[in-house]
mmCIF file of C-alpha atoms in Angstrom:
data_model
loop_
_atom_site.group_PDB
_atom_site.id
_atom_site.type_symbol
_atom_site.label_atom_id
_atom_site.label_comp_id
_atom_site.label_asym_id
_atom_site.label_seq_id
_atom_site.Cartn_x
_atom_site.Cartn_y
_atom_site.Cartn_z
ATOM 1 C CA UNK A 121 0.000 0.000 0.000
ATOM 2 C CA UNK A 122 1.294 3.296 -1.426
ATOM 3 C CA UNK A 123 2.203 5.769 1.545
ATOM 4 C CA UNK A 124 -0.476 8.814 -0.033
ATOM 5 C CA UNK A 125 -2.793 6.121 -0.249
ATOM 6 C CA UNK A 126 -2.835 4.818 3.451
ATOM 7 C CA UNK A 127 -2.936 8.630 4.270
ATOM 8 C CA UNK A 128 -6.141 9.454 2.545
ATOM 9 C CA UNK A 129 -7.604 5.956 4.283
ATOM 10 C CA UNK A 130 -6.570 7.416 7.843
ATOM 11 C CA UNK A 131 -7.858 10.730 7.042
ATOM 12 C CA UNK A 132 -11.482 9.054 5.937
ATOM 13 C CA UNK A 133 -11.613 8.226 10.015
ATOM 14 C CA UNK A 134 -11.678 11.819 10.946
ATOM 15 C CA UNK A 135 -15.470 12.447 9.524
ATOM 16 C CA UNK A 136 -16.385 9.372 10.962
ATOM 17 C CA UNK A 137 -15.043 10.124 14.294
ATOM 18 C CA UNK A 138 -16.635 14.183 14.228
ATOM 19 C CA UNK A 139 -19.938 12.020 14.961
ATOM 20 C CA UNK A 140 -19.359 9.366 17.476
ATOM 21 C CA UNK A 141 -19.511 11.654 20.299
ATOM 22 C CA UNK A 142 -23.124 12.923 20.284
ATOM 23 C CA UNK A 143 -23.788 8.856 19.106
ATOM 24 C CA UNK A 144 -21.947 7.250 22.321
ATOM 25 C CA UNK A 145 -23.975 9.978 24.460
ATOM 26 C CA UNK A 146 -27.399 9.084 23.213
ATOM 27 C CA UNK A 147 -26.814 4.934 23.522
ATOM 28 C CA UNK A 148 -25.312 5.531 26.832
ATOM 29 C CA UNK A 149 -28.307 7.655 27.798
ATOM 30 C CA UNK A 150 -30.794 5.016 27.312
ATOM 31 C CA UNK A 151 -28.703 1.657 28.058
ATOM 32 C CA UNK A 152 -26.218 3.221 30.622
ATOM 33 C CA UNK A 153 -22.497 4.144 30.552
ATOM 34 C CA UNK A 154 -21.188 0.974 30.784
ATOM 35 C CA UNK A 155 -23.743 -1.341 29.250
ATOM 36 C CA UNK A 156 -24.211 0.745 26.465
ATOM 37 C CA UNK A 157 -20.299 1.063 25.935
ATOM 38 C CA UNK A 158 -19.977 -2.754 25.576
ATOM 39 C CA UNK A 159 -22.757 -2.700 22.778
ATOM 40 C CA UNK A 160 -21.137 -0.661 21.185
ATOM 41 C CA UNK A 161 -17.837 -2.353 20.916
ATOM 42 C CA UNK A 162 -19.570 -5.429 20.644
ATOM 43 C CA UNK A 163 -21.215 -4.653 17.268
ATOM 44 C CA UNK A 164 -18.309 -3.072 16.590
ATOM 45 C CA UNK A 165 -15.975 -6.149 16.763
ATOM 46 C CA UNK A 166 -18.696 -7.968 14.791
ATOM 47 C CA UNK A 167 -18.578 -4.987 11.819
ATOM 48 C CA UNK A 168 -14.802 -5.434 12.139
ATOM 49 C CA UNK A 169 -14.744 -9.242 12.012
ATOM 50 C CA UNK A 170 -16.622 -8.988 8.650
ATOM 51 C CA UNK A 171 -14.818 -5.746 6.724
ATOM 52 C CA UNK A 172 -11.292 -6.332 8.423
ATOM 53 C CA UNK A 173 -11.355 -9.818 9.722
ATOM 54 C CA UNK A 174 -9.144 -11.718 12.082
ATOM 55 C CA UNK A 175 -5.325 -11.182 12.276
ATOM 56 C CA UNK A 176 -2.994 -13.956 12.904
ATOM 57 C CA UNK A 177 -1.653 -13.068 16.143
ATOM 58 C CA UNK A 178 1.008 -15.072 16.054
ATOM 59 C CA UNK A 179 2.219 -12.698 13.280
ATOM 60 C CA UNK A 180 2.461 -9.540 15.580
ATOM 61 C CA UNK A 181 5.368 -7.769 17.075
ATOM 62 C CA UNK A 182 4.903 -8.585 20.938
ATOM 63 C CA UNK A 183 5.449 -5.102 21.953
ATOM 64 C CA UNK A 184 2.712 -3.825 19.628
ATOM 65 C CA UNK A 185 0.242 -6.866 20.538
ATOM 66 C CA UNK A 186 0.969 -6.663 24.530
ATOM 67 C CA UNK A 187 1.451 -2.739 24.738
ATOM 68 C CA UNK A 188 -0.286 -1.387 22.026
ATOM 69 C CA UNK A 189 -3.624 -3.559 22.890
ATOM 70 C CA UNK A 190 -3.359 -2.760 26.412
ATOM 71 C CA UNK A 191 -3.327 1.258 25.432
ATOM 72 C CA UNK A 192 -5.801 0.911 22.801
ATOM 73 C CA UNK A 193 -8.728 -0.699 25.134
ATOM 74 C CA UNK A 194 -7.600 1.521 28.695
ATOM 75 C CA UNK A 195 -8.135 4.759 26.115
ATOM 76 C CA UNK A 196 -11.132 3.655 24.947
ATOM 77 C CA UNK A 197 -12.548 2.697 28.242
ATOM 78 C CA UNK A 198 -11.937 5.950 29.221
ATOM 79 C CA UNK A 199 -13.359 7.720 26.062
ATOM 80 C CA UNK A 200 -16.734 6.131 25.972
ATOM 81 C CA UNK A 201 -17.058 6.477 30.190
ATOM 82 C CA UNK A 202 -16.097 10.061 30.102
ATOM 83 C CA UNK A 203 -18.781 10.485 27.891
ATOM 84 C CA UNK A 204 -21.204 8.197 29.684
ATOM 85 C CA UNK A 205 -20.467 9.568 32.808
ATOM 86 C CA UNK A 206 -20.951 13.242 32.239
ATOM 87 C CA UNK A 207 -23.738 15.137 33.927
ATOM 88 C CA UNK A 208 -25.675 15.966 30.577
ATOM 89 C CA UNK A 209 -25.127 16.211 26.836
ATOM 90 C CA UNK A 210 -23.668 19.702 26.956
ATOM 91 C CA UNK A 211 -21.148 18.842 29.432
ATOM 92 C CA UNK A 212 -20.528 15.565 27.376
ATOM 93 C CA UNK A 213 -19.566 17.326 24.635
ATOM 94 C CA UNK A 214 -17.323 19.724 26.597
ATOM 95 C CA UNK A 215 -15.147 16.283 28.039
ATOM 96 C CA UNK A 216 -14.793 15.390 24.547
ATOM 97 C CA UNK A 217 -12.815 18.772 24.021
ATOM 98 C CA UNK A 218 -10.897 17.398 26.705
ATOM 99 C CA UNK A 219 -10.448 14.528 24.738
ATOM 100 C CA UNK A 220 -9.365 16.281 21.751
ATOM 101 C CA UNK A 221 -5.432 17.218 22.991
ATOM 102 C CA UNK A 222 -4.726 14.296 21.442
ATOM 103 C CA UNK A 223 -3.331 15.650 18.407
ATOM 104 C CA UNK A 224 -1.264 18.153 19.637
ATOM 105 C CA UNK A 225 0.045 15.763 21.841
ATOM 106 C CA UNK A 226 0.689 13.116 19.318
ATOM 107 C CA UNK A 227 2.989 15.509 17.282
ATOM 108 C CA UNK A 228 4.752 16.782 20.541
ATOM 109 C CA UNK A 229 5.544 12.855 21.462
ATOM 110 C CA UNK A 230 6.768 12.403 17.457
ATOM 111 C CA UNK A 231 8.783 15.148 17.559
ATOM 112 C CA UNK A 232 10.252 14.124 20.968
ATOM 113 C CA UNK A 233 10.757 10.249 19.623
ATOM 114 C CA UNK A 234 12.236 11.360 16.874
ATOM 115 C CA UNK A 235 15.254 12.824 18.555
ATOM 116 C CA UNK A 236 14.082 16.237 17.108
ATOM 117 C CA UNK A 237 14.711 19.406 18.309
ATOM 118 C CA UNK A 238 11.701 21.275 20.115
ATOM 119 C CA UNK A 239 10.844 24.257 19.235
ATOM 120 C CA UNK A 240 9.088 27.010 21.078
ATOM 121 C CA UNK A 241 6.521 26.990 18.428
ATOM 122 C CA UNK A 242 5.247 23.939 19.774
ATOM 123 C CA UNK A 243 5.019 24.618 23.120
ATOM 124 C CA UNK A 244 3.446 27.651 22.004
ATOM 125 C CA UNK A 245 0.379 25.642 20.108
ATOM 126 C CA UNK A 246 0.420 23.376 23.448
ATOM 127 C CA UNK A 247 -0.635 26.364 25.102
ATOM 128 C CA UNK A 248 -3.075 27.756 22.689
ATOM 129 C CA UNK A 249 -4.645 23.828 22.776
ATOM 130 C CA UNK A 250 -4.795 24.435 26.654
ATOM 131 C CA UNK A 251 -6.149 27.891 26.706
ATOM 132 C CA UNK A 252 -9.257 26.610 24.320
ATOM 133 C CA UNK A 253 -9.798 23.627 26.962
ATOM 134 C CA UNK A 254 -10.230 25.981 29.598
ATOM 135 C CA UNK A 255 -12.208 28.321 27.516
ATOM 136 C CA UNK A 256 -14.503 25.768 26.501
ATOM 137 C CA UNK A 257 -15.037 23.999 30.777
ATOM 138 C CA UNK A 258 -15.264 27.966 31.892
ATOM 139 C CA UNK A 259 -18.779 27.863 30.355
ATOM 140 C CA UNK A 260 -19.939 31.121 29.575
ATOM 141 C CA UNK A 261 -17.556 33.042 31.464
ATOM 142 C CA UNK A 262 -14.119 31.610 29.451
ATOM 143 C CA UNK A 263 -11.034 31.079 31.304
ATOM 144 C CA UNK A 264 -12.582 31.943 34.605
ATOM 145 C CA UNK A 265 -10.685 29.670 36.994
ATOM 146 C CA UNK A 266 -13.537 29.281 39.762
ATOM 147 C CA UNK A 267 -15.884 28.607 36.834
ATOM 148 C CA UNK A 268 -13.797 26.028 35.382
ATOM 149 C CA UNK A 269 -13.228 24.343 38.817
ATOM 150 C CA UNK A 270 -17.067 24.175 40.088
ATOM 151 C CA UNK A 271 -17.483 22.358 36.365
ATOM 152 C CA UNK A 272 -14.500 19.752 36.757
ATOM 153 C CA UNK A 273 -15.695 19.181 40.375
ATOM 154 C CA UNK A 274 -19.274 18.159 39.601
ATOM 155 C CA UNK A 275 -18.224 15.473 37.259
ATOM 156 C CA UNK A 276 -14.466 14.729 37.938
ATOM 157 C CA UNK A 277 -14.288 11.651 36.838
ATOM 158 C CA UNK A 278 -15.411 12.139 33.539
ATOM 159 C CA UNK A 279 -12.426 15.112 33.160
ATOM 160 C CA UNK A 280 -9.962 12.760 34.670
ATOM 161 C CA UNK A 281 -10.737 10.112 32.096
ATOM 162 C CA UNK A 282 -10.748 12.653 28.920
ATOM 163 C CA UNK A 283 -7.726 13.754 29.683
ATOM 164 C CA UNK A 284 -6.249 10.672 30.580
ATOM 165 C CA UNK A 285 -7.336 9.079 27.760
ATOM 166 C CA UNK A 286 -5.556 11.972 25.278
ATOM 167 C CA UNK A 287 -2.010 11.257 26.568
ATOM 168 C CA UNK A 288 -3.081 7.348 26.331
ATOM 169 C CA UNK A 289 -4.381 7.827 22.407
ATOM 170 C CA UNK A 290 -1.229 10.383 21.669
ATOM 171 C CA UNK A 291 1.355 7.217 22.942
ATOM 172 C CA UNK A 292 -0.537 4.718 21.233
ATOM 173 C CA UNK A 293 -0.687 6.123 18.020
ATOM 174 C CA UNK A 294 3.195 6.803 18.204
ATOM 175 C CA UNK A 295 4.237 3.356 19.286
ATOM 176 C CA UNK A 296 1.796 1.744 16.928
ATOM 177 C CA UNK A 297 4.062 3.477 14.175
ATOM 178 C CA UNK A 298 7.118 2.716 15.453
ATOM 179 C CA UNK A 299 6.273 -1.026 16.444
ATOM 180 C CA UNK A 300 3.369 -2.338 14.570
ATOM 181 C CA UNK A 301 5.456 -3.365 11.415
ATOM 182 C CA UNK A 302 2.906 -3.400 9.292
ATOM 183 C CA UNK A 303 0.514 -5.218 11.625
ATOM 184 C CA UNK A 304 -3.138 -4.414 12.630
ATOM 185 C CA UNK A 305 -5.013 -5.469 15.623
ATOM 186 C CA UNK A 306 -7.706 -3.320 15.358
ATOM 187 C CA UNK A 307 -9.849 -6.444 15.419
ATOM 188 C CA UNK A 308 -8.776 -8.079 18.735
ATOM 189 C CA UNK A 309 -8.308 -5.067 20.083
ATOM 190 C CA UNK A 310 -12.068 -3.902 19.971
ATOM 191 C CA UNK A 311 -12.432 -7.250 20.751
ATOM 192 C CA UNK A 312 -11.081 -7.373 24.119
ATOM 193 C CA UNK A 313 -12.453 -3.915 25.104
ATOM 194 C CA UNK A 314 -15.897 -4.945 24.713
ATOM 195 C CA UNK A 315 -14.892 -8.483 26.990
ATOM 196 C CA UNK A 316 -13.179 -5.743 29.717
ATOM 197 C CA UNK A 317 -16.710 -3.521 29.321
ATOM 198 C CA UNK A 318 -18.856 -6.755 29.950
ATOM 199 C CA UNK A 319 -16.852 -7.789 32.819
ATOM 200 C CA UNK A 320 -17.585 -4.491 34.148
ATOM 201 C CA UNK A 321 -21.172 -4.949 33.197
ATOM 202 C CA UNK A 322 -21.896 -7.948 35.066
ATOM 203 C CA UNK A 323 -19.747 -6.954 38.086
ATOM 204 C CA UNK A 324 -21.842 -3.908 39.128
ATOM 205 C CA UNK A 325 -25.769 -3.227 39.400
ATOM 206 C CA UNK A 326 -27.143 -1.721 36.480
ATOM 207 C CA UNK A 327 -30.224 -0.263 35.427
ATOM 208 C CA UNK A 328 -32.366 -1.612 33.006
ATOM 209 C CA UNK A 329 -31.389 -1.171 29.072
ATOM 210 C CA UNK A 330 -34.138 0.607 27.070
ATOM 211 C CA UNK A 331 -33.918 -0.250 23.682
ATOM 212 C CA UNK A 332 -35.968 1.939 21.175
ATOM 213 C CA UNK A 333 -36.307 2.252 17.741
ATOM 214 C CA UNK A 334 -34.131 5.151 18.241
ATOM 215 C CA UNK A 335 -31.770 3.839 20.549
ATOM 216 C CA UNK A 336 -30.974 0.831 18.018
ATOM 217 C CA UNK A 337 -30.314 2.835 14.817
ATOM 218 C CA UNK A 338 -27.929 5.306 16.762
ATOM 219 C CA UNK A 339 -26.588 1.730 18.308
ATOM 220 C CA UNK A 340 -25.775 0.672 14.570
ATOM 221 C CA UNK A 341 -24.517 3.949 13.354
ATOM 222 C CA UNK A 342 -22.150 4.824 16.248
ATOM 223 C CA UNK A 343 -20.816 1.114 15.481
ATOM 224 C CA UNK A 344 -20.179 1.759 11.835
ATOM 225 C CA UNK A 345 -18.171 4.621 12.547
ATOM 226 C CA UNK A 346 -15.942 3.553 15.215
ATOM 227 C CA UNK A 347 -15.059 -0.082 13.980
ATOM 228 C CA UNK A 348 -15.012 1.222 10.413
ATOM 229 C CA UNK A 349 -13.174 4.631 11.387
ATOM 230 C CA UNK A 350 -10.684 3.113 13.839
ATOM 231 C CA UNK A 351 -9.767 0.060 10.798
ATOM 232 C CA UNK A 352 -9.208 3.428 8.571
ATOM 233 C CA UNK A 353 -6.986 5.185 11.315
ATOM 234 C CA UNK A 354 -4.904 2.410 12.105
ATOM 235 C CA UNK A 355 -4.112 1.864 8.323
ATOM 236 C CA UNK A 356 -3.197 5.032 7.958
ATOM 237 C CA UNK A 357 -0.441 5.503 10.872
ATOM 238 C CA UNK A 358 1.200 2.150 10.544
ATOM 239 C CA UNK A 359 1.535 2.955 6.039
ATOM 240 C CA UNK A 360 0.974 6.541 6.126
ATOM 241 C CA UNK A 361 2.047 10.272 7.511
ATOM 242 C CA UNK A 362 1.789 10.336 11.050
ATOM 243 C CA UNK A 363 2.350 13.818 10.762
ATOM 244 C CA UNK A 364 -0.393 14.944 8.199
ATOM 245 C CA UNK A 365 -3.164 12.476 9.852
ATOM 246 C CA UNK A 366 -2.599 14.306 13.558
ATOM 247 C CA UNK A 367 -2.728 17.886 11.845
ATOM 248 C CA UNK A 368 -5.228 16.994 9.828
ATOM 249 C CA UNK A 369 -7.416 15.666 12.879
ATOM 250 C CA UNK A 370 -7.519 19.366 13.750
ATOM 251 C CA UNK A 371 -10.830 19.508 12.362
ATOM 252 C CA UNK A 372 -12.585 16.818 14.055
ATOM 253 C CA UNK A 373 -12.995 18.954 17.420
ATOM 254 C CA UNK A 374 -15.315 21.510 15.821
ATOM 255 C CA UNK A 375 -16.848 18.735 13.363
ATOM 256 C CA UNK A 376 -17.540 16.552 16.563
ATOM 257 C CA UNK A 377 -19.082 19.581 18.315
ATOM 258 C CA UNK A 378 -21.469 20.198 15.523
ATOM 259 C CA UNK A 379 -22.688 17.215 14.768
ATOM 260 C CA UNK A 380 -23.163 16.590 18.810
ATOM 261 C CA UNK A 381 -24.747 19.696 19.213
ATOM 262 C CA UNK A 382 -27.214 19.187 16.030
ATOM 263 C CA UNK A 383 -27.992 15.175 17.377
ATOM 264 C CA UNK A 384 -28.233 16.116 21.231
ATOM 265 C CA UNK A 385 -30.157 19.608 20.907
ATOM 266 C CA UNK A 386 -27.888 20.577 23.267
ATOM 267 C CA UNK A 387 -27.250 24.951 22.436
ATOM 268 C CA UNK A 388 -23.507 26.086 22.819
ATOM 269 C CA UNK A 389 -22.594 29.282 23.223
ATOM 270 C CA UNK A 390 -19.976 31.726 21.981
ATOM 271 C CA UNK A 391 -17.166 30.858 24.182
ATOM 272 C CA UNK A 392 -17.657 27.145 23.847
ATOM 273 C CA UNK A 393 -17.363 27.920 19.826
ATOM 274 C CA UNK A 394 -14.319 29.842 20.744
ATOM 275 C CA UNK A 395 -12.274 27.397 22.835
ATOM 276 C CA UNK A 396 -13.346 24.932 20.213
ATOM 277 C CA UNK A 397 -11.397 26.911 17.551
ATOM 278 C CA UNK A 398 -8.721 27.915 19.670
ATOM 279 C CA UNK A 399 -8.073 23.561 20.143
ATOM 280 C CA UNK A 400 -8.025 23.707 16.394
ATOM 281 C CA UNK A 401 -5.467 26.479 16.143
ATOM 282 C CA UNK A 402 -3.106 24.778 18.676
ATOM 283 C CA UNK A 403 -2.958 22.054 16.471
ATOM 284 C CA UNK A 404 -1.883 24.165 13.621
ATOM 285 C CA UNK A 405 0.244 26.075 15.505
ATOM 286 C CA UNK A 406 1.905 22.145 16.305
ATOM 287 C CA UNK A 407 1.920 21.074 13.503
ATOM 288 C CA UNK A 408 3.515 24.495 11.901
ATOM 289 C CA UNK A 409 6.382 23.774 13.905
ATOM 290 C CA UNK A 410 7.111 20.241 12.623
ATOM 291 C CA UNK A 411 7.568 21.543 9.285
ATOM 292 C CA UNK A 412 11.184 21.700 7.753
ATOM 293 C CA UNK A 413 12.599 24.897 7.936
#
């Protein structure tokens, strides 16, 4: 596979990420955090099994199988939770802001693995990724630090996960392209997280599921774009640009806000927009400073 073309695959998993947010909010809604997580991945492994199939894991680079699958399924137990677990749709869309550091964090990491040097540009777009966080958990007030604390303290954990889970995603994408060789166990992988999410499920009281007409056809779509748009993202950063997917993935926080915003009904005001933008922008700015001189 040609290196431009694996790039254009990865780059197809950025509009079908921009709507799994508002999607993982309304299944979890009706069939709970945790139970409706493990549909999802469940149907997702089954939409894998039949587009991608099964690797032979024999075949795979024991770093990348034991390292890789163990950062893959912690990051997205602690994407589809942190949405889950957030106190409504509008503050479920602000965690996924959270969420969306990634980038900027996966070029810092590259540049950093790659022995080269770092420049104050990218620190600089760091910052500007940091300062549109804040803007956008400040509510209507911006970076207004006792506004920004009273939000993270009525639904901490769901934060804490975001933001764990973008230095988990920004590490796994890097040592997926430095250790896959070629390999892709984007199969197993989803695999496993949906066993973890069951485990979970059966461990712990739970609420009733209710399954509506509704309920199943976002259950099928959210599905279809995370098995499908996680097989196109992993093709692209083991073949293609690492580089041009991460900058390119700039768009998907404003993309993902919009189509949340649109499927939740959830109204978001100016400095939400704003932060949003500003997320964007530090990944530019990031990305701007990998360039060769």
């Amino acid at each position: 596979m040609t290196l431009s073309r694996a790039t254009t695959i990865g780059l197809t998993a950025i509009l079908l990420w921009s709507t799994i947010i508002g999607l993982i909010r309304s299944v979890t809604g009706a069939l709970g955090a945790v139970g409706g997580a493990a549909m999802i991945y469940t149907l997702s492994s089954s939409i894998l099994l039949l587009t991608v199939g099964f690797p032979k894991i024999s075949a795979f680079p024991r770093k990348y199988l034991f390292c890789g699958g163990l950062l893959f399924v912690t990051y997205e137990l602690c994407l589809s939770l942190s949405v889950g677990l957030a106190g409504s749709g509008s503050q479920a869309i602000e965690v996924s802001m959270v969420n969306y550091l990634w980038p900027s964090l996966t070029l810092l990491l590259t540049v950093i693995t790659d022995g080269k040097k770092l420049r104050p540009l990218m620190l600089a777009g760091m910052f500007v990724c940091l300062a549109g966080v804040g803007k956008v958990i400040g509510g209507e007030h911006g970076l207004s630090i006792p506004d920004m604390t009273a939000n993270i303290a009525s639904s901490p954990l769901s934060y804490g996960l975001a933001f764990v889970g973008a230095i988990i995603w920004s590490i796994y994408c890097v040592l997926t392209k430095n250790t896959a060789e070629g390999c892709n166990g984007i199969t197993p992988f989803f695999m496993l997280t949906a066993a973890v999410l069951w485990l979970k499920f059966s461990l712990a009281d739970n609420a009733p599921m209710d399954f509506t007409f509704r309920v199943i056809v976002d259950l099928v779509i959210v599905s279809c774009a995370m098995g499908l748009g996680y097989a196109a993202w992993n093709t692209g950063i083991i073949h293609g640009n690492v580089t041009v997917l991460a900058t390119a993935s700039y768009f998907t926080p404003v993309l993902s806000a919009l189509f949340a915003t649109l499927l939740l009904g959830e109204p978001l005001g100016y400095a939400f927009w704003m932060g949003a933008l500003m997320v964007s922008m530090g990944s530019v700015i990031c990305w701007w400073a990998t360039r060769k001189k």
